[in-house]
Coordinates of C-alpha atoms (C1' of nucleotides) in Angstrom, one line a residue:
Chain A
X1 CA 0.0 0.0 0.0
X2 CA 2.7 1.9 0.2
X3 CA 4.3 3.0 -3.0
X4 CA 4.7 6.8 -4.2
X5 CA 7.2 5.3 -6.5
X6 CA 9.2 7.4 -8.4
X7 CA 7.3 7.2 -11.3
X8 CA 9.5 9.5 -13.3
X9 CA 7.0 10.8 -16.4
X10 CA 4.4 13.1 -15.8
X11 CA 2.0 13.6 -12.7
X12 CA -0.5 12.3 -15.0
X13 CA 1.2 9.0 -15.7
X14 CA 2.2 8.5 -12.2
X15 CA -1.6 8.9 -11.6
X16 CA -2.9 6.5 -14.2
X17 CA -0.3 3.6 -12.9
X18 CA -1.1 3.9 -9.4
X19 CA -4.9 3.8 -10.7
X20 CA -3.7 0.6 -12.4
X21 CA -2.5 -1.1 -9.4
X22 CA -5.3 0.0 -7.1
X23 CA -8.1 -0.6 -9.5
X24 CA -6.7 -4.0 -10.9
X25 CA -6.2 -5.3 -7.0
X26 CA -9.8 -3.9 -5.7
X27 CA -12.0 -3.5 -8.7
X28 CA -13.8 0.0 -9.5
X29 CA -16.6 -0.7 -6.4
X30 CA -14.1 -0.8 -3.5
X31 CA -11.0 1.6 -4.8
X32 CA -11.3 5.3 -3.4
X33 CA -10.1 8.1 -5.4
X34 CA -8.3 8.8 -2.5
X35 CA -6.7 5.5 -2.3
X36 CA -5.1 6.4 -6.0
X37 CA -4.2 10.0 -4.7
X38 CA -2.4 8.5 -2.0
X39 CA -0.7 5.8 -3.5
X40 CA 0.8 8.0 -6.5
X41 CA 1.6 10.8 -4.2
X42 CA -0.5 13.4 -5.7
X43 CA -3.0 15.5 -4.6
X44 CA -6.5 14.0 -4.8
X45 CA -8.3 16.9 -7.0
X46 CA -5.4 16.4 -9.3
X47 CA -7.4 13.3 -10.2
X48 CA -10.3 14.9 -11.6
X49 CA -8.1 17.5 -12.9
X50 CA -6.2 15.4 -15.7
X51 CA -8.7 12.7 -15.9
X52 CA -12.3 14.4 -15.6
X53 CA -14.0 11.6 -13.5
X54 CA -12.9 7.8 -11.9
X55 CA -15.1 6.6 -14.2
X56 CA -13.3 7.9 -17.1
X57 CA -10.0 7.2 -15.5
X58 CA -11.1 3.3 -15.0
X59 CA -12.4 3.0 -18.2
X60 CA -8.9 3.9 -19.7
X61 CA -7.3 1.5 -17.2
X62 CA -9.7 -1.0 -18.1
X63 CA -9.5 -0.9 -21.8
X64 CA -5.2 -1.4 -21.4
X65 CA -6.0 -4.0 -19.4
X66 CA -8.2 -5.7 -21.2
X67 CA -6.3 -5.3 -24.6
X68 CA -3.4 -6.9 -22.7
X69 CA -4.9 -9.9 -21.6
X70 CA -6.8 -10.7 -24.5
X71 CA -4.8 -9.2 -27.8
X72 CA -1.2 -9.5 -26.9
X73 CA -1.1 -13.1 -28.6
X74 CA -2.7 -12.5 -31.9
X75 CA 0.1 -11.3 -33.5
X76 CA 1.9 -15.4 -32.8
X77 CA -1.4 -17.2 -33.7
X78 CA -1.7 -15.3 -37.3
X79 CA 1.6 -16.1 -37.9
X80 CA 1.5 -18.4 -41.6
X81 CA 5.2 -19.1 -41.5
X82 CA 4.3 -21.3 -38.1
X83 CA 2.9 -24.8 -37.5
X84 CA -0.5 -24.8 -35.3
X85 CA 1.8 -26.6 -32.5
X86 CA 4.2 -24.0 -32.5
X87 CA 2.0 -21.2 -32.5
X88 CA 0.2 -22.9 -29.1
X89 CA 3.7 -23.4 -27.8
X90 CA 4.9 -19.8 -28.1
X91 CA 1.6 -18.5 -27.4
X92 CA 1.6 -20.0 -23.9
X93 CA 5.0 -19.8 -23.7
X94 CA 4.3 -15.5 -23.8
X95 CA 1.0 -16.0 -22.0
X96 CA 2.1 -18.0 -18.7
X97 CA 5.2 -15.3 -19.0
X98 CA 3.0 -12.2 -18.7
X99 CA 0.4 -13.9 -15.9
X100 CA 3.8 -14.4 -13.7
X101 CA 4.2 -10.8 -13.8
X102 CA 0.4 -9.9 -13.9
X103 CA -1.0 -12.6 -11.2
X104 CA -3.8 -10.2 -11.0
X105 CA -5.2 -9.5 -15.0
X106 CA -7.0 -12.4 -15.2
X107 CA -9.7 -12.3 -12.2
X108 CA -9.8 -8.2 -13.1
X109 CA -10.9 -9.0 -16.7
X110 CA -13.4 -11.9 -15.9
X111 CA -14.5 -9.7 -13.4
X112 CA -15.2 -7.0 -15.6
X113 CA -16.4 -9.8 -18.8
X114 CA -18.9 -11.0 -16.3
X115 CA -20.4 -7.7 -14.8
X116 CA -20.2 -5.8 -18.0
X117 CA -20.3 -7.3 -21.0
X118 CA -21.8 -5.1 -23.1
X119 CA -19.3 -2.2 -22.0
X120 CA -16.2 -4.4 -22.5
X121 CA -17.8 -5.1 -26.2
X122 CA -18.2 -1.9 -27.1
X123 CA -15.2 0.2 -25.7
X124 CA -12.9 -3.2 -26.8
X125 CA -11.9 -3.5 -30.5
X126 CA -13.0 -6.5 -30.9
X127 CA -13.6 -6.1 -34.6
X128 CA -10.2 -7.6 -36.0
X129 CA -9.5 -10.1 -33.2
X130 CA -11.8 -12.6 -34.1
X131 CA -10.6 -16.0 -33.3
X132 CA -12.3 -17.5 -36.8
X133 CA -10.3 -15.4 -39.1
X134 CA -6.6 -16.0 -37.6
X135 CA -4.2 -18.0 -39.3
X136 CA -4.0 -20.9 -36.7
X137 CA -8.4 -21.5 -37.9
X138 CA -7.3 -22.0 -40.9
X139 CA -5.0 -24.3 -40.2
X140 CA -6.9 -25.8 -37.4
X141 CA -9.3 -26.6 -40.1
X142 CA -7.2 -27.9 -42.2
X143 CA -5.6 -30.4 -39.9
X144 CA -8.8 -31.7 -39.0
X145 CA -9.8 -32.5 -42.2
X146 CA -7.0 -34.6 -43.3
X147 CA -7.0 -36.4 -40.2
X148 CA -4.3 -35.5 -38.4
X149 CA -6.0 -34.1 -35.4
X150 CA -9.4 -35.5 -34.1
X151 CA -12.5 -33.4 -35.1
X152 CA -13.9 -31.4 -31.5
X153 CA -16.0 -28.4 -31.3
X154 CA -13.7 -25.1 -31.5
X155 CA -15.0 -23.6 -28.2
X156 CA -13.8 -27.1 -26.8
X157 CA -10.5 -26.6 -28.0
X158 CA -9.9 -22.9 -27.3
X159 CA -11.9 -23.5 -23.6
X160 CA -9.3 -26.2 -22.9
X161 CA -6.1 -24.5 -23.6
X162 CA -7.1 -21.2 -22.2
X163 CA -8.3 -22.8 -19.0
X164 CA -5.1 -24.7 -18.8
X165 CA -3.2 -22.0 -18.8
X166 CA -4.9 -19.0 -17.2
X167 CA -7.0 -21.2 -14.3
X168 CA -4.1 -21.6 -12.5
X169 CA -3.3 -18.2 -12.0
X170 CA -7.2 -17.0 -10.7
X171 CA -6.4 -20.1 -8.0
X172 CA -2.8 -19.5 -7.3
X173 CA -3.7 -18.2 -4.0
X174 CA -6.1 -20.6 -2.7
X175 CA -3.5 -23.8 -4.4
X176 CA -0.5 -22.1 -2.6
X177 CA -2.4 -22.0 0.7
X178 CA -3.6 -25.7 0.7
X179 CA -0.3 -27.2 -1.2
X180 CA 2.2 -25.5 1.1
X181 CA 4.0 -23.9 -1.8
X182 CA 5.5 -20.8 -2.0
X183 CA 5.4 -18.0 -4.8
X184 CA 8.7 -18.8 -6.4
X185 CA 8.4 -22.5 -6.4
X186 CA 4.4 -22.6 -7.6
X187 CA 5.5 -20.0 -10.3
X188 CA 8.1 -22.7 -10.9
X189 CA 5.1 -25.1 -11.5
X190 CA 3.6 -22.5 -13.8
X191 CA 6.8 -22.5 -15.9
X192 CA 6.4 -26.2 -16.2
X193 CA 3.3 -26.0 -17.9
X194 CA 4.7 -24.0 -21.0
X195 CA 6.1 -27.6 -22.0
X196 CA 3.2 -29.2 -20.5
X197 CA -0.1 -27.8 -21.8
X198 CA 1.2 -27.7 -25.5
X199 CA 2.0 -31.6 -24.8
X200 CA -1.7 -32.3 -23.5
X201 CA -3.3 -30.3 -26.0
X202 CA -1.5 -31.9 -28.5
X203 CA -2.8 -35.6 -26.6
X204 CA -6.0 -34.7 -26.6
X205 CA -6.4 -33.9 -30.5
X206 CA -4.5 -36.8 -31.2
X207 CA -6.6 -39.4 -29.3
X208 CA -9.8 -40.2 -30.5
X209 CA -13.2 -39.2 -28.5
X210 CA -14.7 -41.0 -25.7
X211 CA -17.5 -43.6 -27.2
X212 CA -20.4 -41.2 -26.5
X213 CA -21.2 -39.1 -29.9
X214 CA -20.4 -35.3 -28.5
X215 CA -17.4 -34.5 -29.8
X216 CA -18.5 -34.3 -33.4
X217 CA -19.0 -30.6 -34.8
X218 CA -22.2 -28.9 -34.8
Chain B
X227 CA -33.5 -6.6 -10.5
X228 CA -36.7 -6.8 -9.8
X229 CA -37.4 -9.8 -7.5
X230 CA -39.4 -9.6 -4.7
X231 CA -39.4 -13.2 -5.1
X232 CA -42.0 -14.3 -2.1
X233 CA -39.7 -16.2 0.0
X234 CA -42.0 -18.1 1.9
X235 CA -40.2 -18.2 5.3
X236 CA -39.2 -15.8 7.5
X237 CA -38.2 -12.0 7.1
X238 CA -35.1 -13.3 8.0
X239 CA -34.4 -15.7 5.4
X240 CA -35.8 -13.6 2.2
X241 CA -33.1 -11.2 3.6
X242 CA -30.5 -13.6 3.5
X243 CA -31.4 -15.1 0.1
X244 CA -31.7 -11.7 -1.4
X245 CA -28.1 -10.5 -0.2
X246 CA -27.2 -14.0 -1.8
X247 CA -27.9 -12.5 -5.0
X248 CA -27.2 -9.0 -5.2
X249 CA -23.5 -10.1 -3.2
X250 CA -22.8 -12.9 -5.4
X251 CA -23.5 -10.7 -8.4
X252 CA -22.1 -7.5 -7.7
X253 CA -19.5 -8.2 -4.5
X254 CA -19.4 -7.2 -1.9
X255 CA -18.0 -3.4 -2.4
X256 CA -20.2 -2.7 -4.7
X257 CA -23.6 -3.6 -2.9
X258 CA -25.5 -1.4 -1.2
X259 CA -27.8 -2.1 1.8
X260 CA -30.8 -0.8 -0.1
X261 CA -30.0 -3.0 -3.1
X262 CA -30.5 -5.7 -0.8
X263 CA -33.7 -4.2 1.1
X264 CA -35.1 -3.7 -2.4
X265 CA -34.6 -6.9 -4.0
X266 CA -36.2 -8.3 -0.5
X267 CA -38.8 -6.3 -0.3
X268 CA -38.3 -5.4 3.1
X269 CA -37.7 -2.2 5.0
X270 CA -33.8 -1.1 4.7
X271 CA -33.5 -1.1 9.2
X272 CA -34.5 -4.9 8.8
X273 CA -31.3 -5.6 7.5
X274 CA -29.4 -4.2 10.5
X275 CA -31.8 -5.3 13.3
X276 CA -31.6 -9.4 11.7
X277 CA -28.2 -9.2 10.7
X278 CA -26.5 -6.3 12.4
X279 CA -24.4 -4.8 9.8
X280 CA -23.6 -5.3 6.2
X281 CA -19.7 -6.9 6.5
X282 CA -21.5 -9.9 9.0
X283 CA -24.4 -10.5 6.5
X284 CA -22.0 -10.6 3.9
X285 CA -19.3 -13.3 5.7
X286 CA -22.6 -15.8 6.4
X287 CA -23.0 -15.7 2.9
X288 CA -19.3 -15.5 1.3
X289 CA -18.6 -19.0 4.4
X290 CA -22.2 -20.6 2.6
X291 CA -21.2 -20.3 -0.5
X292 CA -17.5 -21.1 -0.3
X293 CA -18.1 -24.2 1.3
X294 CA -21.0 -25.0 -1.7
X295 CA -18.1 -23.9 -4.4
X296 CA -14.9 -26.1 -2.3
X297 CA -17.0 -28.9 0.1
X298 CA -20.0 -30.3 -1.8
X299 CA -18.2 -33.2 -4.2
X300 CA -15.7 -34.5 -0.8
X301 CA -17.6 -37.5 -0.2
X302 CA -17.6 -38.7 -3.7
X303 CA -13.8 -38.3 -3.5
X304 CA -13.9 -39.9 -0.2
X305 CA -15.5 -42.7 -1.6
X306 CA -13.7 -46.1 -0.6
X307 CA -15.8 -47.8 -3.4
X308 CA -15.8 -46.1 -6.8
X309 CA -12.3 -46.4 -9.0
X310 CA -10.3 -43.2 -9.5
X311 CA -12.0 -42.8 -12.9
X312 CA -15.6 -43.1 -11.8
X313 CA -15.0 -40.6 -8.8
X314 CA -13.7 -38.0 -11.7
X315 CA -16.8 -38.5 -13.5
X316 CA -18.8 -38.4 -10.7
X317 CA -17.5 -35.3 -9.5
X318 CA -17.4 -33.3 -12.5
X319 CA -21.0 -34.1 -13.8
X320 CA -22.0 -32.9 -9.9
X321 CA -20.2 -30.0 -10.6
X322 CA -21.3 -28.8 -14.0
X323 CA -24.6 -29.3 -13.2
X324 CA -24.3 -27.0 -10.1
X325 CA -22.4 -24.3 -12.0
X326 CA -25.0 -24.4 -14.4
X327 CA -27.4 -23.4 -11.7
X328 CA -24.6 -21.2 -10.1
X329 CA -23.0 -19.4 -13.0
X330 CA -21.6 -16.6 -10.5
X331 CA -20.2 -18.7 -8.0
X332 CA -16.7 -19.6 -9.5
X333 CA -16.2 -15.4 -9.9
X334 CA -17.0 -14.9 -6.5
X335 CA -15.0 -17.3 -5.1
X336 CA -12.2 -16.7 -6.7
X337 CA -12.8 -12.6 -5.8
X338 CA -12.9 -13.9 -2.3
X339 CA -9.7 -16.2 -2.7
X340 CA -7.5 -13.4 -4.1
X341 CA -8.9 -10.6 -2.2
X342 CA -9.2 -12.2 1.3
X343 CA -6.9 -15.4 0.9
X344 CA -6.2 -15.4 5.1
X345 CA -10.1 -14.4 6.0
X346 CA -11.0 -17.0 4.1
X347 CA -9.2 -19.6 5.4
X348 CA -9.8 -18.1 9.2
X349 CA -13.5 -18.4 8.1
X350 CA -14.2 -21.5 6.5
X351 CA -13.8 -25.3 8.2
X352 CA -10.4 -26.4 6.0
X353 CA -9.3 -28.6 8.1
X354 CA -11.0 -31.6 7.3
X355 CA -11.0 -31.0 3.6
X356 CA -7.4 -32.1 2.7
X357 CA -7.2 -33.2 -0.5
X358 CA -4.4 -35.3 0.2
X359 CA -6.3 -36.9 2.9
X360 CA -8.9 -38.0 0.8
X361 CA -9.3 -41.3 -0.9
X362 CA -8.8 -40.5 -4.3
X363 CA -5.5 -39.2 -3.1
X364 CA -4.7 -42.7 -1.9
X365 CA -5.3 -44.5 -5.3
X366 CA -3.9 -41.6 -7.1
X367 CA -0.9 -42.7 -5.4
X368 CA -1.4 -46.4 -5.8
X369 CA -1.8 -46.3 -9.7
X370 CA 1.4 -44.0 -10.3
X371 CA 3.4 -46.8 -7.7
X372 CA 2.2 -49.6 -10.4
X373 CA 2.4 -47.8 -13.6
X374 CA -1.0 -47.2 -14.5
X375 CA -1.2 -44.2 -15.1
X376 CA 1.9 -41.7 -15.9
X377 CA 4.2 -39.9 -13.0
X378 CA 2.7 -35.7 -12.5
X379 CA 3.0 -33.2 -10.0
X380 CA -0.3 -33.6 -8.1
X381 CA -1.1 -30.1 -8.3
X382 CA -0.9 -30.2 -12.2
X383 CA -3.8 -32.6 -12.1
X384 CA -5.8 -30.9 -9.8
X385 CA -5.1 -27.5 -11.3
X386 CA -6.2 -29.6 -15.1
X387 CA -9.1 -31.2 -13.6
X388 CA -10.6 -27.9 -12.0
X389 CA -9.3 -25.2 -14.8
X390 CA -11.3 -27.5 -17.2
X391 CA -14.4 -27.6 -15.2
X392 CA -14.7 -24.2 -13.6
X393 CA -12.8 -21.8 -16.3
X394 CA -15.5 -22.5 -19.2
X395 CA -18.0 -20.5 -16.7
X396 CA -15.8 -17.8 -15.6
X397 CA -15.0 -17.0 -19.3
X398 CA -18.7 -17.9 -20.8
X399 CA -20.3 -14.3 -21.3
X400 CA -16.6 -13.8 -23.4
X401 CA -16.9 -17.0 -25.2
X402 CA -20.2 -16.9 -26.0
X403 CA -20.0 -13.4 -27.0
X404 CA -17.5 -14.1 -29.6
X405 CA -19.0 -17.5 -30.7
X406 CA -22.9 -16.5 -31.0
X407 CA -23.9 -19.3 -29.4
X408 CA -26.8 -18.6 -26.8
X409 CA -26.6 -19.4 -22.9
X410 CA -28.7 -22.8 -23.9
X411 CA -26.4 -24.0 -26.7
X412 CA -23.4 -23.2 -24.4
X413 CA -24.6 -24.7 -21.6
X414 CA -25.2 -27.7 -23.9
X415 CA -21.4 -27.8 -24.5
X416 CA -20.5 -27.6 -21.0
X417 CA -22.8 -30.9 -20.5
X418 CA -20.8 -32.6 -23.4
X419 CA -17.5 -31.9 -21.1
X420 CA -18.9 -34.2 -18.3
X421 CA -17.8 -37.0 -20.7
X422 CA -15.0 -35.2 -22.2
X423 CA -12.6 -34.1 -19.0
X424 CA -12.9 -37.4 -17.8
X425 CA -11.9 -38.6 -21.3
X426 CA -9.1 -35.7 -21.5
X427 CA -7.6 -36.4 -17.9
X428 CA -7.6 -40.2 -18.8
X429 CA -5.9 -39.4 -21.9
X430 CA -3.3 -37.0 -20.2
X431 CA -2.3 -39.2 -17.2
X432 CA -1.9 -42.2 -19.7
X433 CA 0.0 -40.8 -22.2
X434 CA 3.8 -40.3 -21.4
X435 CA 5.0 -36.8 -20.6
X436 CA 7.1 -34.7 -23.1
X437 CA 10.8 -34.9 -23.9
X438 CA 11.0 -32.3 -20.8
X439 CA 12.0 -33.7 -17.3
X440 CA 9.7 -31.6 -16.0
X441 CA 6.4 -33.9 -14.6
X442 CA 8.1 -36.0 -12.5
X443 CA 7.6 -35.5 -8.8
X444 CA 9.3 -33.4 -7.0
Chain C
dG93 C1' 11.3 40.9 -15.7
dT94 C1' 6.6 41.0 -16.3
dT95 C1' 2.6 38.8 -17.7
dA96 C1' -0.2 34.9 -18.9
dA97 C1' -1.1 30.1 -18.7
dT98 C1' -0.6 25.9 -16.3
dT99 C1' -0.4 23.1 -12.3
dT100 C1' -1.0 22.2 -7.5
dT101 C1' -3.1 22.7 -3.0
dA102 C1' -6.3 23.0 1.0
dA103 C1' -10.9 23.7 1.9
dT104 C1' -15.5 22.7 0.9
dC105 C1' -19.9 20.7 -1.2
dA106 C1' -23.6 17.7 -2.1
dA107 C1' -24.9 13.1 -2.6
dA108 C1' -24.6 8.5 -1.1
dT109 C1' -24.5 5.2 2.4
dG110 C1' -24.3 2.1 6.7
dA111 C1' -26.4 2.4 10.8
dT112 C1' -29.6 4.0 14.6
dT113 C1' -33.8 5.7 16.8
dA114 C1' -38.3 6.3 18.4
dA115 C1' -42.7 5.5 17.3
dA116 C1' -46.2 2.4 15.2
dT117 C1' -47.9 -2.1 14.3
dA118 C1' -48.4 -7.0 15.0
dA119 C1' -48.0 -11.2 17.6
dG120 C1' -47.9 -13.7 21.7
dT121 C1' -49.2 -14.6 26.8
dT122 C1' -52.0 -14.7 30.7
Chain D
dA270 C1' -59.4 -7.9 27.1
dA271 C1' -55.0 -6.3 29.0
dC272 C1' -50.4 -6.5 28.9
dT273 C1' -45.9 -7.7 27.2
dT274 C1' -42.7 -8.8 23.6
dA275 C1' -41.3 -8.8 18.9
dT276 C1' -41.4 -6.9 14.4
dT277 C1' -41.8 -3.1 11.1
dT278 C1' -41.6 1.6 9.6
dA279 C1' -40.2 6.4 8.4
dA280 C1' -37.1 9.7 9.7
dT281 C1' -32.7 11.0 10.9
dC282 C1' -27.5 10.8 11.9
dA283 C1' -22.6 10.7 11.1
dT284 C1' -19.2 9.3 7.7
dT285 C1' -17.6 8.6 3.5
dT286 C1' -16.8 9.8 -1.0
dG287 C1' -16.5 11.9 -5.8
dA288 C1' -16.2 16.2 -7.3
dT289 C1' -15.5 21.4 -7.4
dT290 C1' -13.6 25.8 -6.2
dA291 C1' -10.7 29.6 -5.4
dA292 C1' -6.4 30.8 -4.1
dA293 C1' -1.4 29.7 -4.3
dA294 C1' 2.6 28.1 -6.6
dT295 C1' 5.0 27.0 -10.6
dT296 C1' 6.1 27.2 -15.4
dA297 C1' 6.0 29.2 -20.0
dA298 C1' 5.8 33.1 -23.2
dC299 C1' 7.3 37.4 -24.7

DNA sequence: GTTAATTTTAATCAAATGATTAAATAAGTT
DNA sequence: AACTTATTTAATCATTTGATTAAAATTAAC
């Protein structure tokens, strides 16, 4: 709680990170503007002065945030010069990197994809980020077809690998307290999983279904 | 919003199942007493004079509904007649079919476990809820010893098992946002997964591990 | 160096909010 | 019925909180 760090750019970028701190630990509801005022060191009308309103301010916060969690891979997964097992392996390879030093994005996001929606839709570009159109479809299609991976419903697929990997982050603190572990060593755990979850994925579309009819495509 | 839902018992519980909705939806910070009078139907000083203050009404229903999200599938783990498998099936259909009738739960959970990781624990009866105390545990143990199923770092597996149960709801206004799909047709998906983790855990912890040293025990 | 514009500060406001109170009503007891 | 206890209500309180203001301090312009 105690911070002031020397954020050495403007009074108005040491105000927006501190907002980014307090408002991804405590959500809009429960952070005062008074809690940002004192945690960047600034006086609290200063707030209002470069940002109008915490509303406005949040709303930039949350757009950042949100763009990070949910954009900062498409750039691997449209890559065409990449197989569709490298692009999942670099992808979580970048994604379990940037949870490690943002334990906290995921739960703010879901937070705000659950009690928002609509806002998130519309202040989001979500226009050219749409899973269907990326390179790794395309070849996720393709693969399919000739057999080399077994046929499952795309929201199967992209349920199971981002569960896989960002789950254990949104539970870190509960698995910590009933495992024993600490930070370092469950982080350690999470670094595993790069190698891991790529390896599973690749299991599970490599394995045919269970007997029951469900995996089939709509 | 609008409820008012007659609650045929007492003043007391329409109260309680009210908060249960408005605190479970929009947490705890951003709740206000009213919110809760209103969607009761009951005058605001009721609240107070059956519950004394906001924070206590709130812990009886963050401990209730904790122990619903962590406690309710232990005896089918504890089970000293049902296989390993069967207790995994068991346990996730149990649990899909409650988070389809609890969509919120896993968010406020996981808000509680991150925000309050020591009040939780203070609060809520861990102790006897061990997971490596439990019988699963014991077989788990038994079929590594004899090679049935593949070496892994027990909190990998748990961390799989629940990530693929519980993520799928955290994410679902997301996913079924940018898939179309509508809240029936998704939760229609999340039924086919009762069949499916099982299917995908079997497949994981039967398949050898990557190239990687990294899933053996530590 | 003087003036104008920008930034910062302390004080204050109005609305929201959790909680209390005293009176009114209902329920229970004899 | 008479009396006591429990419940409900409307009004009110004291704080908290987001925001504003006017003055002070700092920086920029000329």
């Amino acid at each position: 709680m105690t911070a002031k760090k020397q954020n050495n750019g403007s009074t108005e970028a040491q105000i927006k990170e501190a907002a980014r701190r307090v408002f991804t630990s405590k959500g809009f509801a429960a952070t005062r503007t008074r809690d940002i005022a004192e945690e960047s060191g600034v006086n609290l009308a200063l707030i209002n002065y470069y940002f109008r309103s915490k509303e406005n301010l949040y709303n930039i916060i949350m757009v950042e945030q949100v763009q990070l969690f949910l954009h900062s891979v498409s750039g691997i997964l449209n890559d065409p010069h990449t197989t569709l097992f490298t692009k999942l392996e670099l992808a979580i390879d970048h994604y379990i990197d940037m949870l490690i030093d943002n334990p906290g994005l995921p739960i703010f996001v879901m937070n705000e994809v659950n009690n928002n929606p609509e806002k998130l839709v519309e202040r989001v570009g979500f226009s050219n980020h749409n899973a269907g159109q990326l390179y790794i479809a395309k070849q996720w299609a393709e693969m399919t077809f000739s057999g080399e991976i077994q046929p499952i419903h795309p929201i199967h697929l992209i349920s199971n690998v981002v569960s896989l990997t960002v789950f254990p982050f949104i539970a870190a603190p509960l698995l910590r307290n009933r495992s024993g572990l600490s930070v370092t060593e469950y982080n350690e755990l999470m670094k595993q999983r790069k190698a891991l979850i790529p390896h599973w994925i690749s299991t599970i579309l490599t394995t045919p279904g269970p007997d029951t009819q469900n995996n089939k495509q709509s």
